[in-house]
mmCIF file of C-alpha atoms and ligand atoms in Angstrom:
data_model
loop_
_atom_site.group_PDB
_atom_site.id
_atom_site.type_symbol
_atom_site.label_atom_id
_atom_site.label_comp_id
_atom_site.label_asym_id
_atom_site.label_seq_id
_atom_site.Cartn_x
_atom_site.Cartn_y
_atom_site.Cartn_z
ATOM 1 C CA UNK F 72 19.545 -6.600 8.034
ATOM 2 C CA UNK F 73 21.375 -4.077 5.881
ATOM 3 C CA UNK F 74 18.501 -4.106 3.403
ATOM 4 C CA UNK F 75 15.982 -3.371 6.175
ATOM 5 C CA UNK F 76 17.913 -0.231 7.125
ATOM 6 C CA UNK F 77 17.341 1.019 3.579
ATOM 7 C CA UNK F 78 13.589 0.395 3.632
ATOM 8 C CA UNK F 79 11.195 3.178 2.665
ATOM 9 C CA UNK F 80 9.072 4.612 5.472
ATOM 10 C CA UNK F 81 6.021 2.739 4.161
ATOM 11 C CA UNK F 82 7.971 -0.528 4.095
ATOM 12 C CA UNK F 83 9.462 -0.013 7.556
ATOM 13 C CA UNK F 84 6.097 0.891 9.100
ATOM 14 C CA UNK F 85 4.438 -2.075 7.371
ATOM 15 C CA UNK F 86 7.100 -4.448 8.705
ATOM 16 C CA UNK F 87 6.634 -3.060 12.210
ATOM 17 C CA UNK F 88 2.836 -3.230 12.004
ATOM 18 C CA UNK F 89 2.471 -6.707 10.513
ATOM 19 C CA UNK F 90 5.086 -8.147 12.910
ATOM 20 C CA UNK F 91 3.283 -6.730 15.961
ATOM 21 C CA UNK F 92 0.784 -8.564 18.118
ATOM 22 C CA UNK F 93 -1.953 -7.558 17.516
ATOM 23 C CA UNK F 94 -1.195 -6.461 13.945
ATOM 24 C CA UNK F 95 -1.750 -2.843 12.872
ATOM 25 C CA UNK F 96 -1.202 -0.533 9.870
ATOM 26 C CA UNK F 97 -0.868 3.267 10.039
ATOM 27 C CA UNK F 98 -3.855 5.233 8.760
ATOM 28 C CA UNK F 99 -1.684 7.953 7.195
ATOM 29 C CA UNK F 100 -0.978 5.437 4.385
ATOM 30 C CA UNK F 101 -4.650 5.373 3.341
ATOM 31 C CA UNK F 102 -4.033 8.451 1.217
ATOM 32 C CA UNK F 103 -2.316 7.293 -1.962
ATOM 33 C CA UNK F 104 -3.940 8.589 -5.184
ATOM 34 C CA UNK F 105 -6.692 5.957 -5.086
ATOM 35 C CA UNK F 106 -7.258 6.337 -1.320
ATOM 36 C CA UNK F 107 -7.569 10.138 -1.598
ATOM 37 C CA UNK F 108 -10.267 9.563 -4.233
ATOM 38 C CA UNK F 109 -12.118 7.066 -2.007
ATOM 39 C CA UNK F 110 -11.954 9.552 0.869
ATOM 40 C CA UNK F 111 -13.749 12.070 -1.343
ATOM 41 C CA UNK F 112 -16.517 9.478 -1.836
ATOM 42 C CA UNK F 113 -16.704 9.086 1.954
ATOM 43 C CA UNK F 114 -17.050 12.843 2.429
ATOM 44 C CA UNK F 115 -19.915 12.922 -0.064
ATOM 45 C CA UNK F 116 -22.047 10.257 1.609
ATOM 46 C CA UNK F 117 -24.916 11.566 3.752
ATOM 47 C CA UNK F 118 -23.876 9.283 6.647
ATOM 48 C CA UNK F 119 -20.495 11.064 6.937
ATOM 49 C CA UNK F 120 -21.981 14.076 8.744
ATOM 50 C CA UNK F 121 -18.551 15.546 9.657
ATOM 51 C CA UNK F 122 -18.035 17.311 6.324
ATOM 52 C CA UNK F 123 -21.562 18.789 6.215
ATOM 53 C CA UNK F 124 -21.253 20.058 9.776
ATOM 54 C CA UNK F 125 -17.900 21.740 9.199
ATOM 55 C CA UNK F 126 -19.170 23.159 5.894
ATOM 56 C CA UNK F 127 -22.148 24.630 7.729
ATOM 57 C CA UNK F 128 -19.862 26.185 10.358
ATOM 58 C CA UNK F 129 -17.762 27.851 7.666
ATOM 59 C CA UNK F 130 -20.693 28.878 5.469
ATOM 60 C CA UNK F 131 -22.669 30.458 8.322
ATOM 61 C CA UNK F 132 -19.887 31.827 10.507
ATOM 62 C CA UNK F 133 -17.062 32.687 8.107
ATOM 63 C CA UNK F 134 -17.098 36.400 8.875
ATOM 64 C CA UNK F 135 -16.955 35.792 12.653
ATOM 65 C CA UNK F 136 -14.159 33.240 12.133
ATOM 66 C CA UNK F 137 -12.137 35.679 10.048
ATOM 67 C CA UNK F 138 -12.735 38.512 12.533
ATOM 68 C CA UNK F 139 -11.413 36.233 15.260
ATOM 69 C CA UNK F 140 -8.357 35.309 13.119
ATOM 70 C CA UNK F 141 -7.592 38.975 12.529
ATOM 71 C CA UNK F 142 -7.886 40.191 16.089
ATOM 72 C CA UNK F 143 -4.416 41.652 16.796
ATOM 73 C CA UNK F 144 -3.023 40.466 13.431
ATOM 74 C CA UNK F 145 -2.015 42.414 10.328
ATOM 75 C CA UNK F 146 -0.303 40.260 7.677
ATOM 76 C CA UNK F 147 -0.233 36.531 8.363
ATOM 77 C CA UNK F 148 0.471 33.084 6.982
ATOM 78 C CA UNK F 149 -2.428 30.661 6.859
ATOM 79 C CA UNK F 150 -0.927 27.198 7.312
ATOM 80 C CA UNK F 151 -3.191 24.169 6.866
ATOM 81 C CA UNK F 152 -2.080 20.714 8.005
ATOM 82 C CA UNK F 153 -3.649 17.786 6.098
ATOM 83 C CA UNK F 154 -5.455 20.119 3.694
ATOM 84 C CA UNK F 155 -6.820 17.390 1.349
ATOM 85 C CA UNK F 156 -9.081 18.850 -1.339
ATOM 86 C CA UNK F 157 -9.435 22.112 0.643
ATOM 87 C CA UNK F 158 -13.150 22.179 -0.166
ATOM 88 C CA UNK F 159 -14.160 23.724 3.169
ATOM 89 C CA UNK F 160 -11.111 25.967 3.483
ATOM 90 C CA UNK F 161 -11.969 27.606 0.147
ATOM 91 C CA UNK F 162 -14.984 29.231 1.838
ATOM 92 C CA UNK F 163 -12.622 31.030 4.221
ATOM 93 C CA UNK F 164 -10.043 31.725 1.493
ATOM 94 C CA UNK F 165 -12.634 33.412 -0.718
ATOM 95 C CA UNK F 166 -13.788 35.673 2.084
ATOM 96 C CA UNK F 167 -10.217 36.526 3.082
ATOM 97 C CA UNK F 168 -9.340 37.459 -0.514
ATOM 98 C CA UNK F 169 -12.566 39.458 -0.868
ATOM 99 C CA UNK F 170 -11.531 41.486 2.155
ATOM 100 C CA UNK F 171 -8.245 42.209 0.282
ATOM 101 C CA UNK F 172 -6.185 40.897 3.183
ATOM 102 C CA UNK F 173 -2.484 40.332 2.870
ATOM 103 C CA UNK F 174 -1.750 36.672 3.561
ATOM 104 C CA UNK F 175 -0.162 33.583 2.111
ATOM 105 C CA UNK F 176 -1.830 30.128 2.172
ATOM 106 C CA UNK F 177 0.469 27.173 2.943
ATOM 107 C CA UNK F 178 -1.385 23.839 2.559
ATOM 108 C CA UNK F 179 0.577 20.781 3.745
ATOM 109 C CA UNK F 180 -0.490 17.255 2.809
ATOM 110 C CA UNK F 181 1.146 13.851 2.531
ATOM 111 C CA UNK F 182 -0.791 13.190 -0.704
ATOM 112 C CA UNK F 183 0.908 14.697 -3.775
ATOM 113 C CA UNK F 184 -2.272 14.184 -5.788
ATOM 114 C CA UNK F 185 -4.430 16.066 -3.268
ATOM 115 C CA UNK F 186 -1.884 18.887 -3.164
ATOM 116 C CA UNK F 187 -1.507 19.170 -6.956
ATOM 117 C CA UNK F 188 -5.276 19.194 -7.458
ATOM 118 C CA UNK F 189 -5.712 21.798 -4.730
ATOM 119 C CA UNK F 190 -3.058 24.096 -6.227
ATOM 120 C CA UNK F 191 -4.650 23.714 -9.688
ATOM 121 C CA UNK F 192 -8.168 24.411 -8.482
ATOM 122 C CA UNK F 193 -7.068 27.430 -6.398
ATOM 123 C CA UNK F 194 -5.311 28.952 -9.411
ATOM 124 C CA UNK F 195 -8.575 28.665 -11.359
ATOM 125 C CA UNK F 196 -11.030 29.595 -8.600
ATOM 126 C CA UNK F 197 -9.126 32.175 -6.506
ATOM 127 C CA UNK F 198 -6.407 33.484 -8.849
ATOM 128 C CA UNK F 199 -5.413 36.349 -6.517
ATOM 129 C CA UNK F 200 -4.466 33.950 -3.712
ATOM 130 C CA UNK F 201 -0.756 33.461 -2.914
ATOM 131 C CA UNK F 202 -0.169 29.713 -2.384
ATOM 132 C CA UNK F 203 2.924 27.824 -1.263
ATOM 133 C CA UNK F 204 1.929 24.125 -1.035
ATOM 134 C CA UNK F 205 4.189 21.577 0.702
ATOM 135 C CA UNK F 206 3.984 17.812 0.256
ATOM 136 C CA UNK F 207 5.001 15.597 3.165
ATOM 137 C CA UNK F 208 4.186 14.300 6.618
ATOM 138 C CA UNK F 209 3.011 17.279 8.649
ATOM 139 C CA UNK F 210 5.084 16.200 11.655
ATOM 140 C CA UNK F 211 8.189 16.613 9.464
ATOM 141 C CA UNK F 212 7.094 19.742 7.572
ATOM 142 C CA UNK F 213 6.112 21.431 10.835
ATOM 143 C CA UNK F 214 9.676 21.013 12.070
ATOM 144 C CA UNK F 215 10.986 22.607 8.857
ATOM 145 C CA UNK F 216 8.585 25.566 9.186
ATOM 146 C CA UNK F 217 9.570 26.056 12.803
ATOM 147 C CA UNK F 218 11.310 29.313 13.549
ATOM 148 C CA UNK F 219 10.868 30.598 9.992
ATOM 149 C CA UNK F 220 9.628 34.005 8.796
ATOM 150 C CA UNK F 221 8.570 35.715 12.046
ATOM 151 C CA UNK F 222 5.211 36.548 10.393
ATOM 152 C CA UNK F 223 2.103 35.865 12.481
ATOM 153 C CA UNK F 224 0.588 32.458 11.827
ATOM 154 C CA UNK F 225 -2.917 31.049 11.732
ATOM 155 C CA UNK F 226 -2.692 27.255 11.653
ATOM 156 C CA UNK F 227 -5.662 25.130 10.572
ATOM 157 C CA UNK F 228 -6.117 21.441 11.354
ATOM 158 C CA UNK F 229 -9.624 20.671 10.145
ATOM 159 C CA UNK F 230 -11.943 17.747 9.500
ATOM 160 C CA UNK F 231 -11.274 15.982 12.831
ATOM 161 C CA UNK F 232 -7.883 14.874 11.535
ATOM 162 C CA UNK F 233 -6.787 15.069 15.168
ATOM 163 C CA UNK F 234 -9.200 12.211 15.910
ATOM 164 C CA UNK F 235 -6.934 9.867 13.965
ATOM 165 C CA UNK F 236 -4.169 10.276 16.573
ATOM 166 C CA UNK F 237 -3.592 8.107 19.642
ATOM 167 C CA UNK F 238 -3.419 9.980 22.969
ATOM 168 C CA UNK F 239 0.350 9.937 22.723
ATOM 169 C CA UNK F 240 0.291 11.341 19.182
ATOM 170 C CA UNK F 241 -2.196 14.065 20.192
ATOM 171 C CA UNK F 242 0.250 15.242 22.843
ATOM 172 C CA UNK F 243 3.229 14.970 20.492
ATOM 173 C CA UNK F 244 1.325 16.867 17.786
ATOM 174 C CA UNK F 245 0.078 19.640 20.079
ATOM 175 C CA UNK F 246 3.581 19.905 21.578
ATOM 176 C CA UNK F 247 5.018 20.458 18.090
ATOM 177 C CA UNK F 248 2.199 22.832 17.196
ATOM 178 C CA UNK F 249 2.902 24.786 20.351
ATOM 179 C CA UNK F 250 6.597 25.063 19.375
ATOM 180 C CA UNK F 251 5.684 26.171 15.854
ATOM 181 C CA UNK F 252 3.265 28.829 17.116
ATOM 182 C CA UNK F 253 4.671 31.954 18.721
ATOM 183 C CA UNK F 254 2.953 34.189 21.273
ATOM 184 C CA UNK F 255 -0.255 35.568 19.725
ATOM 185 C CA UNK F 256 -0.392 33.069 16.831
ATOM 186 C CA UNK F 257 -3.716 31.296 16.300
ATOM 187 C CA UNK F 258 -4.687 27.692 15.794
ATOM 188 C CA UNK F 259 -8.079 26.357 14.668
ATOM 189 C CA UNK F 260 -8.703 22.642 15.148
ATOM 190 C CA UNK F 261 -11.777 20.705 13.985
ATOM 191 C CA UNK F 262 -12.983 18.138 16.539
ATOM 192 C CA UNK F 263 -15.833 15.700 16.031
ATOM 193 C CA UNK F 264 -17.954 15.638 19.196
ATOM 194 C CA UNK F 265 -19.515 12.721 21.055
ATOM 195 C CA UNK F 266 -23.116 12.139 20.016
ATOM 196 C CA UNK F 267 -25.564 9.259 19.555
ATOM 197 C CA UNK F 268 -23.457 6.114 18.998
ATOM 198 C CA UNK F 269 -25.794 5.049 16.169
ATOM 199 C CA UNK F 270 -25.053 8.210 14.186
ATOM 200 C CA UNK F 271 -21.312 7.802 14.686
ATOM 201 C CA UNK F 272 -21.313 4.129 13.783
ATOM 202 C CA UNK F 273 -23.212 4.724 10.525
ATOM 203 C CA UNK F 274 -20.603 7.274 9.422
ATOM 204 C CA UNK F 275 -17.873 4.629 9.691
ATOM 205 C CA UNK F 276 -19.831 1.496 8.765
ATOM 206 C CA UNK F 277 -21.618 2.728 5.691
ATOM 207 C CA UNK F 278 -24.022 0.899 3.352
ATOM 208 C CA UNK F 279 -22.161 2.125 0.224
ATOM 209 C CA UNK F 280 -18.978 0.218 1.154
ATOM 210 C CA UNK F 281 -16.800 3.314 0.739
ATOM 211 C CA UNK F 282 -15.230 2.829 4.197
ATOM 212 C CA UNK F 283 -14.621 -0.833 3.451
ATOM 213 C CA UNK F 284 -12.950 0.076 0.139
ATOM 214 C CA UNK F 285 -10.907 2.765 1.898
ATOM 215 C CA UNK F 286 -9.502 0.140 4.274
ATOM 216 C CA UNK F 287 -8.985 -2.551 1.638
ATOM 217 C CA UNK F 288 -7.166 -0.038 -0.555
ATOM 218 C CA UNK F 289 -4.457 0.087 2.096
ATOM 219 C CA UNK F 290 -3.779 -3.613 1.420
ATOM 220 C CA UNK F 291 -4.041 -3.005 -2.336
ATOM 221 C CA UNK F 292 -1.458 -0.226 -1.945
ATOM 222 C CA UNK F 293 0.900 -2.702 -0.242
ATOM 223 C CA UNK F 294 0.355 -5.039 -3.213
ATOM 224 C CA UNK F 295 1.156 -2.219 -5.661
ATOM 225 C CA UNK F 296 4.050 -0.582 -3.862
ATOM 226 C CA UNK F 297 5.682 -3.358 -1.832
ATOM 227 C CA UNK F 298 4.912 -6.356 -4.063
ATOM 228 C CA UNK F 299 2.612 -7.927 -1.439
ATOM 229 C CA UNK F 300 0.113 -10.603 -2.444
ATOM 230 C CA UNK F 301 -2.875 -9.770 -0.225
ATOM 231 C CA UNK F 302 -6.078 -11.330 -1.586
ATOM 232 C CA UNK F 303 -8.610 -8.637 -0.669
ATOM 233 C CA UNK F 304 -11.490 -11.139 -0.748
ATOM 234 C CA UNK F 305 -9.909 -12.867 2.253
ATOM 235 C CA UNK F 306 -10.520 -9.874 4.551
ATOM 236 C CA UNK F 307 -13.656 -8.282 5.956
ATOM 237 C CA UNK F 308 -14.104 -4.831 7.454
ATOM 238 C CA UNK F 309 -15.242 -4.381 11.051
ATOM 239 C CA UNK F 310 -15.963 -1.125 12.868
ATOM 240 C CA UNK F 311 -16.798 -0.513 16.526
ATOM 241 C CA UNK F 312 -17.602 2.579 18.574
ATOM 242 C CA UNK F 313 -17.097 2.818 22.320
ATOM 243 C CA UNK F 314 -19.199 5.709 23.695
ATOM 244 C CA UNK F 315 -17.237 5.633 26.953
ATOM 245 C CA UNK F 316 -13.859 6.402 25.374
ATOM 246 C CA UNK F 317 -15.196 8.144 22.236
ATOM 247 C CA UNK F 318 -13.101 5.806 20.080
ATOM 248 C CA UNK F 319 -14.182 4.490 16.687
ATOM 249 C CA UNK F 320 -11.851 1.623 15.793
ATOM 250 C CA UNK F 321 -11.630 0.144 12.354
ATOM 251 C CA UNK F 322 -10.263 -3.325 11.633
ATOM 252 C CA UNK F 323 -9.713 -5.705 8.765
ATOM 253 C CA UNK F 324 -10.352 -9.292 9.821
ATOM 254 C CA UNK F 325 -8.745 -12.294 8.133
ATOM 255 C CA UNK F 326 -11.523 -14.662 7.019
ATOM 256 C CA UNK F 327 -9.128 -17.605 6.794
ATOM 257 C CA UNK F 328 -5.796 -18.924 7.941
ATOM 258 C CA UNK F 329 -3.382 -17.543 5.336
ATOM 259 C CA UNK F 330 0.184 -16.509 4.543
ATOM 260 C CA UNK F 331 0.845 -13.170 2.854
ATOM 261 C CA UNK F 332 4.162 -12.582 1.124
ATOM 262 C CA UNK F 333 5.583 -9.048 0.925
ATOM 263 C CA UNK F 334 8.291 -9.100 -1.700
ATOM 264 C CA UNK F 335 10.162 -5.928 -0.817
ATOM 265 C CA UNK F 336 10.324 -6.954 2.847
ATOM 266 C CA UNK F 337 11.393 -10.505 1.912
ATOM 267 C CA UNK F 338 8.911 -11.653 4.565
ATOM 268 C CA UNK F 339 5.847 -13.836 4.873
ATOM 269 C CA UNK F 340 3.211 -12.883 7.433
ATOM 270 C CA UNK F 341 0.902 -15.479 8.930
ATOM 271 C CA UNK F 342 -2.734 -14.590 9.597
ATOM 272 C CA UNK F 343 -4.765 -16.916 11.776
ATOM 273 C CA UNK F 344 -8.442 -17.231 10.868
ATOM 274 C CA UNK F 345 -10.311 -14.206 12.379
ATOM 275 C CA UNK F 346 -7.067 -12.441 13.281
ATOM 276 C CA UNK F 347 -7.374 -8.641 13.075
ATOM 277 C CA UNK F 348 -5.368 -5.760 11.624
ATOM 278 C CA UNK F 349 -6.107 -2.508 13.466
ATOM 279 C CA UNK F 350 -6.465 0.070 10.682
ATOM 280 C CA UNK F 351 -7.627 3.380 12.142
ATOM 281 C CA UNK F 352 -8.707 5.260 15.217
ATOM 282 C CA UNK F 353 -11.257 8.098 14.841
ATOM 283 C CA UNK F 354 -11.699 9.643 18.258
ATOM 284 C CA UNK F 355 -14.703 11.747 19.317
ATOM 285 C CA UNK F 356 -14.216 14.506 21.897
ATOM 286 C CA UNK F 357 -16.093 16.617 24.426
ATOM 287 C CA UNK F 358 -15.573 20.336 25.071
ATOM 288 C CA UNK F 359 -14.019 19.767 28.482
ATOM 289 C CA UNK F 360 -11.279 17.547 27.033
ATOM 290 C CA UNK F 361 -10.643 20.082 24.249
ATOM 291 C CA UNK F 362 -10.219 22.887 26.781
ATOM 292 C CA UNK F 363 -7.800 20.815 28.859
ATOM 293 C CA UNK F 364 -5.744 19.996 25.741
ATOM 294 C CA UNK F 365 -5.486 23.700 24.847
ATOM 295 C CA UNK F 366 -4.479 24.697 28.342
ATOM 296 C CA UNK F 367 -1.913 21.904 28.714
ATOM 297 C CA UNK F 368 -0.138 23.065 25.561
ATOM 298 C CA UNK F 369 0.065 26.806 26.192
ATOM 299 C CA UNK F 370 -3.069 27.967 24.344
ATOM 300 C CA UNK F 371 -6.162 29.953 25.403
ATOM 301 C CA UNK F 372 -9.483 28.904 23.856
ATOM 302 C CA UNK F 373 -10.872 31.992 22.061
ATOM 303 C CA UNK F 374 -14.089 30.500 20.754
ATOM 304 C CA UNK F 375 -15.808 27.237 19.916
ATOM 305 C CA UNK F 376 -17.560 27.481 16.531
ATOM 306 C CA UNK F 377 -20.198 24.729 16.442
ATOM 307 C CA UNK F 378 -22.795 23.633 13.874
ATOM 308 C CA UNK F 379 -26.525 23.844 14.548
ATOM 309 C CA UNK F 380 -26.656 20.155 15.638
ATOM 310 C CA UNK F 381 -23.701 20.518 18.029
ATOM 311 C CA UNK F 382 -22.091 17.567 16.272
ATOM 312 C CA UNK F 383 -18.773 19.210 15.432
ATOM 313 C CA UNK F 384 -16.627 22.075 16.703
ATOM 314 C CA UNK F 385 -13.910 24.226 15.149
ATOM 315 C CA UNK F 386 -12.084 25.410 18.207
ATOM 316 C CA UNK F 387 -9.987 28.591 17.881
ATOM 317 C CA UNK F 388 -7.020 28.949 20.207
ATOM 318 C CA UNK F 389 -4.393 31.673 20.780
ATOM 319 C CA UNK F 390 -0.843 30.868 21.880
ATOM 320 C CA UNK F 391 -0.290 32.554 25.242
ATOM 321 C CA UNK F 392 2.891 30.952 26.631
HETATM 322 N N1 SAH J 1419 -8.627 18.712 5.988
HETATM 323 C C1 SAH J 1419 -9.393 18.109 4.901
HETATM 324 C C2 SAH J 1419 -8.909 16.699 4.543
HETATM 325 C C3 SAH J 1419 -9.110 15.677 5.627
HETATM 326 S S1 SAH J 1419 -8.598 14.080 5.064
HETATM 327 C C4 SAH J 1419 -10.837 18.084 5.267
HETATM 328 O O1 SAH J 1419 -11.158 18.385 6.401
HETATM 329 O O2 SAH J 1419 -11.648 17.750 4.410
HETATM 330 C C5 SAH J 1419 -7.081 13.938 5.836
HETATM 331 C C6 SAH J 1419 -5.972 14.536 4.997
HETATM 332 O O3 SAH J 1419 -4.785 14.494 5.776
HETATM 333 C C7 SAH J 1419 -5.694 13.738 3.722
HETATM 334 O O4 SAH J 1419 -5.650 14.616 2.613
HETATM 335 C C8 SAH J 1419 -4.348 13.075 3.996
HETATM 336 O O5 SAH J 1419 -3.581 12.939 2.808
HETATM 337 C C9 SAH J 1419 -3.716 14.002 5.004
HETATM 338 N N2 SAH J 1419 -2.800 13.332 5.938
HETATM 339 C C10 SAH J 1419 -3.047 12.238 6.716
HETATM 340 N N3 SAH J 1419 -1.976 11.962 7.483
HETATM 341 C C11 SAH J 1419 -1.047 12.912 7.188
HETATM 342 C C12 SAH J 1419 0.267 13.189 7.653
HETATM 343 N N4 SAH J 1419 0.830 12.418 8.589
HETATM 344 N N5 SAH J 1419 0.922 14.250 7.140
HETATM 345 C C13 SAH J 1419 0.338 15.053 6.187
HETATM 346 N N6 SAH J 1419 -0.889 14.837 5.711
HETATM 347 C C14 SAH J 1419 -1.579 13.797 6.212
HETATM 348 C C1 AVI J 1420 -9.514 12.073 7.847
HETATM 349 N N1 AVI J 1420 -10.230 11.564 9.021
HETATM 350 C C2 AVI J 1420 -10.586 12.650 9.935
HETATM 351 C C3 AVI J 1420 -11.332 10.661 8.706
HETATM 352 C C4 AVI J 1420 -12.089 10.262 10.002
HETATM 353 O O1 AVI J 1420 -13.273 10.587 10.089
HETATM 354 O O2 AVI J 1420 -11.479 9.684 10.903
HETATM 355 C C5 AVI J 1420 -10.867 9.425 7.983
HETATM 356 C C6 AVI J 1420 -11.950 8.415 7.781
HETATM 357 N N2 AVI J 1420 -11.851 7.146 7.991
HETATM 358 C C7 AVI J 1420 -12.973 6.527 7.707
HETATM 359 N N3 AVI J 1420 -13.848 7.420 7.339
HETATM 360 C C8 AVI J 1420 -13.237 8.628 7.349
#
């Protein structure tokens, strides 16, 4: 028992998830160094339309987005939660720097590799930019940032990261975001919208096997970091999309009856044949739900920036209470 109190967060969450019925693992642990690399492969595949749509929004509407950021603001901090490789954000950063605006960029990501690479590439590509990167879980870092500086904030949460939260987590997250933001601060959140189920399914059940590798790498990470002995060949990937709820759910399915030993937990976990591990939720939204979320958490929707297909929206909100 004493040893379990000293477990790392990854170990404790793995113990909780693999002991549950049905089993689950938390998708924030996808992003070790290898997983962050696989996610870049996902973003590059044509089926993963989310990145192209958000890129198009930024490329075509960057000046309008920045004008909307700057309404009523002078100096500000640009905080980005789950910044990853920052590929899309750099479009905005370049334009902000070109307008000689006084601001600091604070990217926050759980992946040290993603953060280090982003800081390195920004120093090369936008040397005039002031950057203060933070590594850690954004729920925790947001608490640390809370109440600090008094400078106006613009907070970005892009790429439909919010889709990876359960309903409960969405409310917890927006509650924390609402505490972090003060009156007049701005928040821009990227939401993937409901669309043809076939298009959505292809983005998460791809022919290149990147999504499959992304999921299996979670098990490989448990082998590397917790001394588990998952045999990856004994699991297959399954994805489903429910157009009624907007939920994409991703699973790994055990192809055989098997025992998996996790050394650092001193536990063996039994998998029945065809038993599932729930790996990730990627929720799709509609504008009405987005507006209700903003209102329920003390924000006014300023503008929905959408792509030409209406597949994706970057929704800009102002804190009003
Ligand atoms: N915003 C980028 C990256 C999206 S990928 C884009 O739109 O392209 C999701 C990113 O969120 C990854 O870089 C991952 O490391 C990070 N992430 C996931 N869960 C996190 C958490 N709980 N705290 C901080 N970062 C997290
Ligand atoms: C980071 N996040 C928004 C991605 C998504 O679309 O849910 C993660 C992902 N999982 C599988 N493909 C992409």
